[in-house]
């Protein structure tokens, strides 16, 4: 690097320097606020630390306990994976469906796009409280409407079998954010492909299946990775509404992490929990990435 | 004339002699102490700044720099600052027991203080919030407690006599059943907000042994079984709001005061803040302690906030001077008169403007009971163990087990609770 620097002319050096200066704010921020805390957290995972006392090195004890003697670790991981499996396909499919609707050429579309995007920017706590009211078993709007149709609504968040699906259902509220990304992808598809297909006599379904979907796969891939990470990080809903209950049916991984870190001040164990979640997300993402060449189509 | 001039000159010299050195010393010796606090309904920021002004006027050598922190982040900020070992305030709330090792041992100060001592405060709050490992680590500011408030109009409409202070847990369930009126959407009473609070301890039930070694025989012991069975019976009356109702209609998790004021809940376990809400709303109500179990000790779920001096302070004397003012009779009286604080000092509490009312007297009597915190404060693993054992609570509240399954349910949870206790005890150094 030093030799290439020496070979540079004054103009090139100045440009390089300016480039590094422009990068510096992000680079410093990344090192100070992301990389260093991450490294410290990895180290803390091998300690016992209650904040008010100095950390004590315990080797792999935290991980041994986690994998062999901690039923709450397995319960929270199980619940979180179940949530991911329910909510992720739901959000991907509904987000795409909404984007297709928002891509129609009808009057007032900008208004609709704005309306559907608004939930994505509303505070998670406010949304959780609103859903708590909507899904209240006796007086909530949803069960009241169901009762008009002669259906006895479930106990939603307060029923051990329905609590997790309720939180997953609630996550659909935010599909507007993903739909905007899909919409950008849809609008990048060249119109002449549709025109050519139409001339060849294709119907709507064929155009969607043969043109839209393949050309949208890069966007779907992006959405899949982002939504997957978001799903693993589910927390607010359980923290505000269910506190992990009933019967630990919504005891998500991050809720367990939060309780260990900020209620019990068991920072060493919490750091170990955080690292394991990071590795789970990383492994899943790498798996998806490695399969992407089989189903993601990039137009050259 | 000469004498008058001489006298005038001498007076000026004397005055300067008196003011000069003292004035210079006062300027030079002013010590600034840092005070971290939070604002609440009991003590607003304005009231606390007024307290500082009053203190500084009476103590010209001490300046108090008050920082009001958001209540939600106070714990994290104090924990991290104390953990860092520097930058902590001279005086602050030390409401988390984990901070007590970082608090200044106030024992010599209290012993030397003729105006302040254990006898100044309610005994229960002194025991639970001032003393730790035979040291005095702080002083208790204010008091709060849970008690049962009953709505007289609902009782009168149902033709049911008001509960007496010596009522029992069985009386409570019977009243709930009598007062519930589903047609008018009136519930007879609420359920407790968690196990091993006052009523559990009234049954003599604790989640594990006092030496923190054994779960078996405690969590699933006869006392625990009796208390959970009482809860089962209460839920079975159908006269209590469901967990979903309470989640929606409760008030920030502190108790369903809105339902109570609206007359839809005949009895509710509330606190002194709710008591003031009911007074303001013009509701006719009475107060009784949580029901007892005949023959057993009677407990109250009560609380106070420990205020203390940081052990690392550079000005321990001045910090104690302010602490003893803030949490002593003057300060607590000031915060009572300029806010909603109920002092932890009986002599100050007697000066509460509504002290002679029936409800206030009942509240004061509740404060004399044994406290749930006496056991809980000495057992830092309680939360961890209860988390492992919480399914019993959920199963009863959701009506998913039969009355005769309570024992088996608790038995099944005991091993996990024991493992949680063992891990916690080891983590905390045995």
XYZ file of C-alpha atoms in Angstrom:
730
model
C 0.000 0.000 0.000
C 2.891 2.297 0.907
C 4.618 1.612 -2.408
C 1.464 2.350 -4.372
C 1.143 5.566 -2.380
C 4.684 6.525 -3.413
C 3.907 5.832 -7.033
C 0.980 8.225 -6.952
C 1.212 11.708 -8.319
C 0.268 14.722 -6.164
C -3.202 14.929 -7.698
C -3.915 11.251 -7.131
C -2.610 11.477 -3.571
C -4.881 14.404 -2.813
C -7.850 12.569 -4.246
C -7.007 9.476 -2.224
C -6.655 11.526 0.918
C -9.992 13.190 0.294
C -11.521 9.801 -0.243
C -10.219 8.525 3.081
C -11.383 11.699 4.807
C -14.865 11.181 3.430
C -14.775 7.583 4.636
C -13.410 8.497 8.059
C -16.692 9.406 9.835
C -18.246 6.089 8.903
C -15.062 4.123 9.575
C -14.532 5.707 12.992
C -18.209 5.199 13.852
C -18.013 1.569 12.773
C -14.890 0.876 14.807
C -16.044 2.707 17.944
C -19.719 1.815 17.984
C -19.852 -1.572 16.264
C -16.547 -3.412 15.953
C -15.171 -2.654 19.403
C -18.415 -3.381 21.292
C -18.721 -6.597 19.283
C -15.215 -7.699 20.253
C -15.758 -6.720 23.887
C -19.057 -8.597 23.880
C -17.341 -11.735 22.544
C -14.787 -11.467 25.336
C -17.494 -10.863 27.943
C -19.176 -14.081 26.811
C -16.310 -15.917 28.488
C -16.687 -14.062 31.761
C -19.075 -13.672 34.637
C -19.839 -9.990 34.985
C -22.503 -8.223 37.023
C -21.280 -4.706 36.067
C -20.728 -3.531 39.629
C -17.972 -6.148 40.110
C -15.011 -6.722 37.750
C -15.502 -9.430 35.103
C -14.278 -12.884 36.111
C -12.928 -15.248 33.441
C -14.961 -18.468 33.377
C -13.823 -19.966 30.073
C -16.611 -21.746 28.216
C -18.828 -22.169 31.287
C -21.493 -19.843 29.912
C -21.736 -21.891 26.714
C -21.686 -25.194 28.556
C -24.553 -24.045 30.751
C -26.445 -22.688 27.754
C -26.325 -25.894 25.737
C -26.546 -28.457 28.523
C -28.372 -26.997 31.497
C -30.537 -24.084 30.485
C -34.086 -24.972 29.418
C -34.923 -21.287 28.936
C -32.243 -21.006 26.227
C -33.803 -23.836 24.241
C -37.349 -22.617 24.896
C -36.558 -19.078 23.746
C -34.665 -20.341 20.682
C -37.531 -22.687 19.787
C -40.143 -19.946 20.123
C -38.058 -17.545 18.057
C -37.465 -20.052 15.259
C -41.200 -20.864 15.215
C -41.931 -17.170 14.928
C -39.469 -16.800 12.050
C -41.042 -19.743 10.237
C -44.536 -18.268 10.556
C -43.924 -14.569 10.118
C -41.208 -14.536 7.474
C -43.169 -16.200 4.622
C -46.246 -14.237 5.641
C -44.431 -10.920 5.395
C -42.602 -11.785 2.184
C -45.733 -12.927 0.356
C -48.017 -10.168 1.648
C -45.353 -7.522 1.022
C -45.058 -8.690 -2.573
C -48.825 -8.804 -2.976
C -49.176 -5.299 -1.632
C -46.390 -4.067 -3.916
C -48.179 -5.533 -6.938
C -51.315 -3.649 -5.925
C -49.379 -0.438 -5.341
C -47.836 -0.806 -8.795
C -51.201 -0.547 -10.511
C -51.867 2.583 -12.457
C -54.937 3.947 -10.722
C -55.719 7.498 -9.577
C -54.484 8.489 -6.104
C -51.792 5.792 -5.986
C -49.272 8.068 -4.241
C -51.773 8.506 -1.413
C -52.216 4.731 -1.051
C -48.454 4.195 -1.095
C -48.041 6.749 1.681
C -50.833 5.237 3.761
C -49.438 1.720 3.514
C -45.946 2.919 4.366
C -46.977 4.846 7.505
C -47.113 1.756 9.812
C -43.423 1.146 9.090
C -42.468 4.404 10.782
C -44.801 4.239 13.800
C -43.203 3.405 17.155
C -43.186 -0.303 17.925
C -44.542 0.256 21.431
C -47.514 2.265 20.145
C -48.248 -0.433 17.588
C -48.041 -3.129 20.257
C -50.492 -1.294 22.491
C -52.878 -0.806 19.580
C -52.814 -4.519 18.719
C -53.325 -5.378 22.351
C -56.600 -3.478 22.239
C -57.603 -4.831 18.836
C -57.059 -8.436 19.909
C -58.520 -8.211 23.404
C -60.624 -11.392 23.627
C -63.805 -9.920 25.125
C -63.968 -6.339 23.964
C -61.454 -6.140 21.092
C -62.543 -5.063 17.624
C -61.384 -8.258 15.905
C -63.329 -10.639 18.129
C -66.355 -8.348 18.080
C -66.353 -8.451 14.275
C -65.881 -12.224 14.349
C -68.825 -12.547 16.704
C -71.038 -10.759 14.151
C -70.106 -13.537 11.755
C -71.021 -16.138 14.358
C -67.401 -17.030 15.091
C -66.092 -17.158 18.625
C -62.717 -15.488 18.472
C -59.712 -16.974 20.243
C -57.922 -15.580 23.288
C -55.128 -14.262 21.017
C -52.191 -13.040 23.120
C -53.692 -14.586 26.252
C -54.099 -18.093 24.850
C -51.051 -20.367 24.916
C -51.867 -21.759 21.448
C -52.668 -18.437 19.847
C -50.122 -16.111 21.437
C -47.290 -16.835 19.011
C -49.469 -16.716 15.858
C -50.910 -13.444 17.207
C -47.475 -11.862 17.399
C -46.715 -13.179 13.902
C -50.000 -11.764 12.644
C -49.123 -8.450 14.196
C -45.854 -8.366 12.264
C -47.860 -8.159 9.032
C -48.757 -4.622 10.064
C -45.357 -3.469 8.860
C -45.337 -5.051 5.398
C -45.714 -1.582 3.849
C -42.013 -0.961 4.435
C -41.042 -4.075 2.504
C -43.632 -3.363 -0.162
C -41.878 -0.122 -1.027
C -38.663 -2.066 -1.702
C -40.560 -4.543 -3.873
C -42.175 -1.638 -5.651
C -38.779 -0.212 -6.544
C -37.836 -3.642 -7.908
C -41.055 -3.900 -9.908
C -40.520 -0.529 -11.466
C -37.048 -1.528 -12.605
C -38.418 -4.302 -14.780
C -38.198 -3.098 -18.406
C -41.723 -2.608 -19.836
C -40.715 -3.928 -23.259
C -40.508 -7.444 -21.778
C -44.194 -7.292 -20.891
C -45.058 -5.807 -24.280
C -43.219 -8.598 -26.076
C -44.888 -11.244 -23.946
C -48.292 -9.696 -24.514
C -47.733 -9.747 -28.286
C -46.838 -13.422 -27.931
C -50.263 -13.982 -26.328
C -49.315 -14.451 -22.695
C -51.891 -13.955 -19.954
C -51.386 -12.041 -16.656
C -50.390 -15.089 -14.673
C -47.831 -16.142 -17.250
C -46.330 -12.643 -17.300
C -46.086 -12.627 -13.525
C -44.596 -16.105 -13.342
C -42.208 -15.799 -16.313
C -41.166 -12.152 -16.155
C -42.060 -10.394 -12.909
C -41.029 -13.053 -10.442
C -37.669 -13.973 -12.020
C -36.666 -10.352 -12.441
C -37.746 -9.598 -8.913
C -35.639 -12.357 -7.351
C -32.717 -10.017 -6.472
C -35.188 -7.887 -4.510
C -36.776 -10.966 -2.939
C -33.313 -12.178 -1.954
C -32.556 -8.819 -0.323
C -35.907 -8.789 1.443
C -35.490 -12.359 2.607
C -32.170 -11.599 4.283
C -33.337 -8.340 5.862
C -36.668 -9.740 7.060
C -34.959 -12.865 8.388
C -32.657 -10.772 10.555
C -35.594 -8.627 11.686
C -37.625 -11.701 12.580
C -34.885 -13.123 14.769
C -34.763 -9.781 16.575
C -38.432 -9.835 17.633
C -38.715 -8.249 21.069
C -41.016 -5.253 21.516
C -44.262 -7.141 21.048
C -43.447 -9.674 23.739
C -41.932 -7.085 26.042
C -44.981 -4.836 25.909
C -47.858 -7.270 25.554
C -47.122 -10.763 26.802
C -43.920 -10.535 28.847
C -43.089 -13.900 27.323
C -46.277 -15.642 28.404
C -48.593 -17.321 28.637
C -46.626 -20.381 29.657
C -43.547 -18.990 27.863
C -45.327 -19.317 24.508
C -43.845 -15.963 23.426
C -40.629 -16.097 25.392
C -38.474 -14.849 22.530
C -34.717 -15.082 22.493
C -34.157 -11.349 22.789
C -36.562 -11.127 25.710
C -34.484 -13.749 27.512
C -31.326 -11.866 26.569
C -32.824 -8.613 27.872
C -33.840 -10.156 31.186
C -30.425 -11.676 31.719
C -28.604 -8.467 30.768
C -30.741 -5.712 32.203
C -32.847 -7.300 34.927
C -30.388 -9.795 36.368
C -27.284 -7.842 35.246
C -25.803 -11.162 34.203
C -23.803 -9.515 31.434
C -21.384 -12.360 30.801
C -24.125 -14.882 30.096
C -26.136 -12.314 28.148
C -23.098 -11.631 25.947
C -22.773 -15.352 25.279
C -26.472 -15.460 24.358
C -25.966 -12.514 21.998
C -23.044 -14.201 20.269
C -24.999 -17.409 19.735
C -27.881 -15.480 18.165
C -25.424 -13.648 15.933
C -23.967 -16.962 14.800
C -27.427 -18.443 14.164
C -28.373 -15.448 12.028
C -25.004 -15.528 10.268
C -25.264 -19.237 9.498
C -28.807 -18.875 8.173
C -27.824 -15.903 6.042
C -24.797 -17.691 4.635
C -26.993 -20.688 3.812
C -29.460 -18.487 1.968
C -26.628 -16.694 0.220
C -25.087 -19.983 -0.904
C -28.374 -21.162 -2.383
C -29.045 -17.866 -4.107
C -27.235 -18.756 -7.320
C -29.912 -21.427 -7.895
C -32.892 -19.124 -7.719
C -31.800 -15.479 -7.972
C -31.765 -14.178 -11.508
C -29.644 -11.158 -12.325
C -30.364 -9.554 -15.676
C -27.121 -8.697 -17.388
C -17.185 64.086 67.877
C -13.788 62.432 68.014
C -15.247 59.627 70.067
C -18.105 59.158 67.633
C -15.682 59.121 64.688
C -13.425 56.679 66.467
C -16.374 54.537 67.369
C -17.640 54.581 63.775
C -14.191 53.700 62.443
C -13.780 50.876 64.919
C -17.194 49.553 64.016
C -16.299 49.513 60.336
C -12.976 47.831 61.064
C -14.709 45.269 63.253
C -17.334 44.632 60.642
C -14.690 44.210 57.955
C -12.668 42.030 60.280
C -15.696 39.841 60.842
C -16.908 39.757 57.273
C -13.556 39.668 55.557
C -12.102 36.374 56.639
C -15.495 34.690 57.047
C -16.685 35.940 53.686
C -13.475 34.817 52.043
C -13.656 31.451 53.756
C -17.277 30.999 52.753
C -16.457 31.752 49.141
C -13.368 29.577 49.132
C -14.834 26.643 51.043
C -18.057 26.163 49.135
C -18.301 22.514 48.306
C -20.382 21.380 45.365
C -22.019 17.998 45.568
C -23.674 16.159 42.714
C -27.196 14.860 43.297
C -28.897 12.541 40.812
C -32.615 12.074 41.132
C -35.752 11.390 39.139
C -38.999 13.303 38.918
C -42.262 11.573 39.735
C -45.790 12.257 40.913
C -44.471 12.181 44.456
C -41.652 14.671 43.925
C -41.598 16.859 40.859
C -38.424 18.454 39.529
C -39.757 21.813 40.705
C -40.237 20.543 44.259
C -36.742 19.073 44.346
C -35.179 22.285 43.038
C -37.095 24.145 45.740
C -35.656 21.751 48.292
C -32.150 22.485 47.013
C -32.731 26.236 47.322
C -33.956 25.838 50.871
C -31.005 23.608 51.764
C -28.450 25.939 50.211
C -29.940 28.906 52.055
C -29.513 27.049 55.342
C -26.084 25.640 54.403
C -24.105 28.366 52.652
C -20.980 26.218 52.466
C -22.615 23.562 50.316
C -23.883 23.879 46.783
C -26.039 21.077 45.384
C -25.966 20.384 41.674
C -29.195 18.521 40.934
C -29.472 16.388 37.797
C -32.902 14.963 37.046
C -32.633 11.772 35.004
C -35.458 9.957 33.237
C -36.754 7.254 35.556
C -36.619 4.621 32.816
C -32.864 5.004 32.342
C -31.808 5.740 35.909
C -31.028 2.139 36.786
C -28.839 1.580 33.724
C -26.974 4.868 34.230
C -26.309 4.248 37.891
C -25.280 0.645 37.290
C -22.818 1.507 34.553
C -21.429 4.526 36.414
C -20.930 2.583 39.619
C -19.400 -0.236 37.593
C -16.961 2.203 35.992
C -15.923 3.310 39.495
C -15.847 6.986 38.616
C -18.237 9.783 37.790
C -20.968 8.617 40.135
C -22.962 11.260 42.002
C -22.192 12.106 45.615
C -25.826 11.573 46.576
C -28.465 9.592 44.705
C -31.151 6.967 44.933
C -29.572 3.572 45.553
C -32.787 1.719 44.887
C -31.142 -1.414 43.522
C -29.725 -3.706 46.201
C -26.839 -4.579 43.877
C -25.536 -1.058 44.393
C -25.315 -1.316 48.167
C -21.647 -2.422 48.160
C -20.867 0.922 46.474
C -22.712 2.970 49.081
C -20.889 4.765 51.860
C -21.220 3.096 55.242
C -23.304 5.669 57.074
C -23.120 3.912 60.430
C -20.637 6.383 62.020
C -22.621 9.345 60.701
C -25.903 8.009 62.042
C -24.315 7.179 65.387
C -23.005 10.735 65.647
C -26.231 12.345 64.445
C -28.461 13.388 67.369
C -31.419 14.112 65.063
C -31.539 11.004 62.888
C -31.529 7.308 63.641
C -33.427 4.056 63.294
C -36.126 5.322 65.622
C -36.825 8.213 63.229
C -38.295 5.920 60.573
C -40.967 3.218 60.303
C -39.152 0.077 61.498
C -40.072 -2.023 58.455
C -38.620 0.475 56.011
C -35.483 0.984 58.097
C -34.897 -2.775 58.116
C -35.518 -3.268 54.420
C -34.115 -0.094 52.886
C -31.443 1.291 55.217
C -29.617 -1.695 56.672
C -27.613 -4.159 54.615
C -25.166 -6.697 56.008
C -25.152 -4.966 59.402
C -24.222 -1.637 57.846
C -26.351 1.425 57.301
C -26.118 1.977 53.565
C -28.786 4.601 53.081
C -31.959 6.214 54.319
C -35.496 5.372 53.167
C -37.309 8.113 51.272
C -41.104 8.003 51.204
C -43.396 5.045 51.619
C -45.726 3.129 49.417
C -47.830 0.050 50.004
C -50.456 -2.168 48.478
C -53.782 -2.556 50.203
C -57.307 -3.470 49.196
C -59.543 -0.537 48.354
C -63.273 -1.224 48.336
C -65.849 0.872 46.545
C -68.589 1.642 49.065
C -71.225 2.406 46.407
C -70.822 -1.040 44.830
C -71.010 -2.712 48.235
C -74.086 -0.693 49.182
C -75.829 -1.474 45.893
C -75.222 -5.195 46.457
C -76.287 -4.951 50.091
C -73.000 -6.452 51.237
C -71.281 -5.245 54.441
C -67.836 -3.682 54.086
C -64.810 -5.875 54.824
C -63.185 -5.602 58.242
C -59.435 -5.279 58.743
C -59.236 -8.787 60.189
C -60.799 -10.418 57.142
C -59.390 -13.639 55.720
C -58.508 -14.952 52.279
C -61.673 -17.062 52.339
C -63.691 -13.916 53.146
C -62.120 -12.261 50.125
C -63.186 -15.051 47.763
C -66.695 -15.107 49.225
C -67.043 -11.338 48.778
C -65.790 -11.515 45.192
C -68.451 -14.096 44.399
C -71.156 -12.038 46.121
C -70.251 -8.730 44.508
C -69.648 -9.883 40.941
C -72.458 -8.870 38.637
C -71.812 -10.008 35.066
C -74.984 -8.340 33.760
C -73.715 -4.946 34.848
C -70.137 -5.924 33.963
C -69.015 -5.545 37.556
C -66.184 -7.695 38.916
C -66.029 -8.508 42.604
C -62.275 -8.085 43.003
C -58.973 -8.465 41.234
C -56.346 -11.182 41.383
C -52.856 -10.597 42.812
C -50.254 -9.490 40.276
C -47.817 -12.268 41.047
C -47.056 -15.078 43.473
C -45.125 -14.803 46.733
C -46.332 -11.320 47.488
C -48.365 -10.496 50.610
C -51.024 -13.202 50.415
C -48.477 -15.955 49.676
C -46.438 -14.883 52.678
C -49.618 -14.704 54.753
C -49.936 -18.410 53.968
C -46.325 -18.846 55.067
C -45.317 -19.700 51.496
C -41.851 -18.936 50.115
C -40.354 -20.235 46.857
C -37.262 -21.677 48.543
C -35.608 -22.094 51.905
C -34.295 -19.161 53.862
C -30.685 -20.310 53.350
C -31.244 -20.222 49.572
C -30.360 -23.900 49.234
C -33.598 -25.830 48.718
C -36.660 -25.491 46.522
C -38.265 -28.853 47.191
C -40.669 -28.600 50.096
C -41.018 -24.845 49.696
C -42.168 -24.042 46.167
C -44.223 -27.243 46.291
C -44.691 -27.294 50.073
C -48.102 -27.293 51.763
C -48.072 -23.514 52.265
C -47.419 -22.866 48.576
C -50.043 -25.395 47.580
C -52.556 -23.724 49.912
C -51.884 -20.286 48.446
C -52.105 -21.458 44.845
C -55.278 -23.351 45.713
C -56.700 -20.144 47.160
C -55.860 -18.436 43.852
C -57.490 -21.301 41.964
C -60.667 -20.857 44.031
C -60.596 -17.119 43.428
C -60.313 -17.516 39.653
C -63.044 -20.168 39.763
C -65.522 -17.681 41.241
C -65.593 -16.053 37.799
C -65.803 -12.756 39.606
C -62.320 -11.483 38.730
C -61.085 -9.817 35.548
C -59.106 -12.134 33.265
C -55.394 -11.482 32.642
C -56.426 -10.018 29.269
C -58.872 -7.630 30.957
C -56.271 -6.529 33.460
C -53.633 -6.056 30.767
C -55.952 -3.767 28.851
C -57.824 -2.099 31.659
C -55.126 -2.023 34.322
C -53.192 1.166 34.742
C -49.570 0.856 33.635
C -49.263 -2.437 35.437
C -49.683 -0.850 38.861
C -53.298 -1.800 39.432
C -56.715 -1.360 37.867
C -57.541 1.978 39.477
C -59.603 3.207 36.514
C -61.887 0.174 36.743
C -62.184 0.735 40.476
C -63.060 4.410 40.131
C -65.583 3.597 37.405
C -67.347 1.257 39.841
C -66.692 -1.821 37.731
C -64.403 -3.420 40.268
C -65.769 -3.654 43.797
C -62.381 -4.367 45.406
C -58.921 -3.778 44.020
C -55.393 -4.160 45.328
C -54.015 -0.673 44.815
C -51.527 1.749 46.336
C -51.318 5.167 47.964
C -51.106 6.945 44.589
C -54.343 5.298 43.529
C -55.829 6.287 46.868
C -55.211 9.931 45.949
C -56.685 9.324 42.491
C -59.866 7.982 44.095
C -60.062 10.944 46.477
C -59.690 13.317 43.548
C -62.406 11.465 41.635
C -64.782 11.795 44.579
C -65.205 8.039 45.042
C -66.407 6.835 48.433
C -64.030 4.085 49.420
C -62.447 2.279 52.322
C -59.078 0.615 52.823
C -58.194 -2.710 54.422
C -54.949 -4.683 54.417
C -54.682 -7.645 52.062
C -56.605 -10.540 53.652
C -54.922 -12.627 56.303
C -54.667 -16.333 56.978
C -55.766 -16.967 60.576
C -52.927 -17.882 62.897
C -50.190 -16.707 60.550
C -48.082 -13.542 60.389
C -49.582 -10.852 58.246
C -47.584 -9.104 55.521
C -47.826 -6.034 53.371
C -46.217 -5.460 50.018
C -44.619 -2.098 50.819
C -41.737 -0.112 49.450
C -39.521 2.870 50.001
C -36.539 4.144 48.026
C -33.085 3.994 49.494
C -31.168 7.233 49.090
C -27.473 7.127 49.797
C -24.007 8.563 49.499
C -21.587 7.053 46.997
C -18.603 5.453 48.717
C -16.262 7.162 46.235
C -17.381 10.677 47.075
C -14.714 13.276 47.811
C -17.053 15.136 50.156
C -18.617 12.546 52.439
C -19.445 14.988 55.240
C -21.210 17.461 52.976
C -22.915 14.648 51.081
C -24.259 13.220 54.349
C -25.327 16.705 55.390
C -27.470 16.955 52.287
C -28.687 13.354 52.421
C -29.840 13.739 56.000
C -31.645 16.916 55.014
C -33.285 15.437 51.903
C -34.378 12.162 53.531
C -34.675 13.556 57.039
C -37.790 15.165 58.502
C -37.241 18.598 56.856
C -36.803 17.241 53.356
C -39.598 14.682 53.485
C -41.950 17.252 54.993
C -41.040 19.694 52.216
C -41.664 17.079 49.511
C -44.965 16.115 51.160
C -46.120 19.721 51.211
C -44.916 20.445 47.671
C -45.817 17.106 46.106
C -47.463 13.797 46.908
C -44.765 12.150 48.990
C -45.844 10.114 51.987
C -42.886 10.371 54.386
C -41.216 7.281 55.825
C -41.002 9.190 59.110
C -44.092 8.710 61.315
C -43.789 12.162 62.930
C -43.780 13.796 59.490
C -46.522 11.554 58.137
C -48.805 12.635 60.962
C -48.701 16.135 59.500
C -50.224 14.937 56.221
C -53.155 17.244 55.566
C -55.676 14.406 55.348
C -54.117 12.409 58.175
C -57.322 12.236 60.204
C -59.407 10.744 57.391
C -60.580 7.174 57.684
C -58.687 6.028 54.602
C -55.398 7.687 55.628
C -55.544 6.149 59.070
C -56.156 2.735 57.504
C -53.178 3.303 55.182
C -50.945 4.259 58.099
C -51.925 1.076 59.943
C -50.979 -1.018 56.905
C -47.474 0.436 57.103
C -46.979 -1.156 60.508
C -47.313 -4.749 59.169
C -44.413 -7.053 58.417
C -43.065 -6.505 54.937
C -42.786 -8.842 51.977
C -39.511 -7.073 51.218
C -37.925 -8.378 54.402
C -37.605 -11.795 52.779
C -37.338 -10.669 49.167
C -34.511 -8.186 49.759
C -32.399 -10.849 51.385
C -32.894 -13.215 48.443
C -31.485 -11.835 45.194
C -32.229 -15.126 43.401
C -35.969 -14.794 43.916
C -36.623 -13.345 40.446
C -34.600 -16.033 38.699
C -36.354 -18.837 40.570
C -39.812 -17.419 40.014
C -39.129 -17.090 36.295
C -38.455 -20.810 36.194
C -41.576 -21.542 38.227
C -43.924 -19.050 36.599
C -45.876 -21.652 34.638
C -47.859 -22.571 37.766
C -49.166 -19.031 37.922
C -50.115 -19.010 34.228
C -51.821 -22.397 34.429
C -53.992 -21.342 37.368
C -54.808 -17.930 35.925
C -55.770 -19.446 32.563
C -57.869 -22.112 34.262
C -55.869 -24.863 32.572
C -55.428 -27.126 35.576
C -57.872 -28.623 38.028
C -57.861 -27.767 41.715
C -56.380 -31.170 42.541
C -53.545 -30.654 40.045
C -51.936 -27.752 41.899
C -49.606 -29.977 43.904
C -48.495 -31.989 40.871
C -47.905 -28.825 38.868
C -45.697 -27.321 41.544
C -43.868 -30.640 41.940
C -43.124 -30.695 38.231
C -41.638 -27.192 38.324
C -39.460 -27.714 41.376
C -36.432 -29.272 39.580
C -36.127 -26.388 37.095
C -36.532 -23.867 39.913
C -33.844 -25.690 41.922
C -31.479 -25.569 38.937
C -32.138 -21.834 38.562
C -31.484 -21.294 42.264
C -28.239 -23.293 42.150
C -26.990 -21.353 39.135
C -27.903 -17.994 40.663
C -26.345 -18.811 44.017
C -23.123 -19.907 42.342
C -23.051 -16.792 40.155
C -23.444 -14.560 43.190
C -20.624 -16.320 44.955
C -22.582 -18.820 47.024
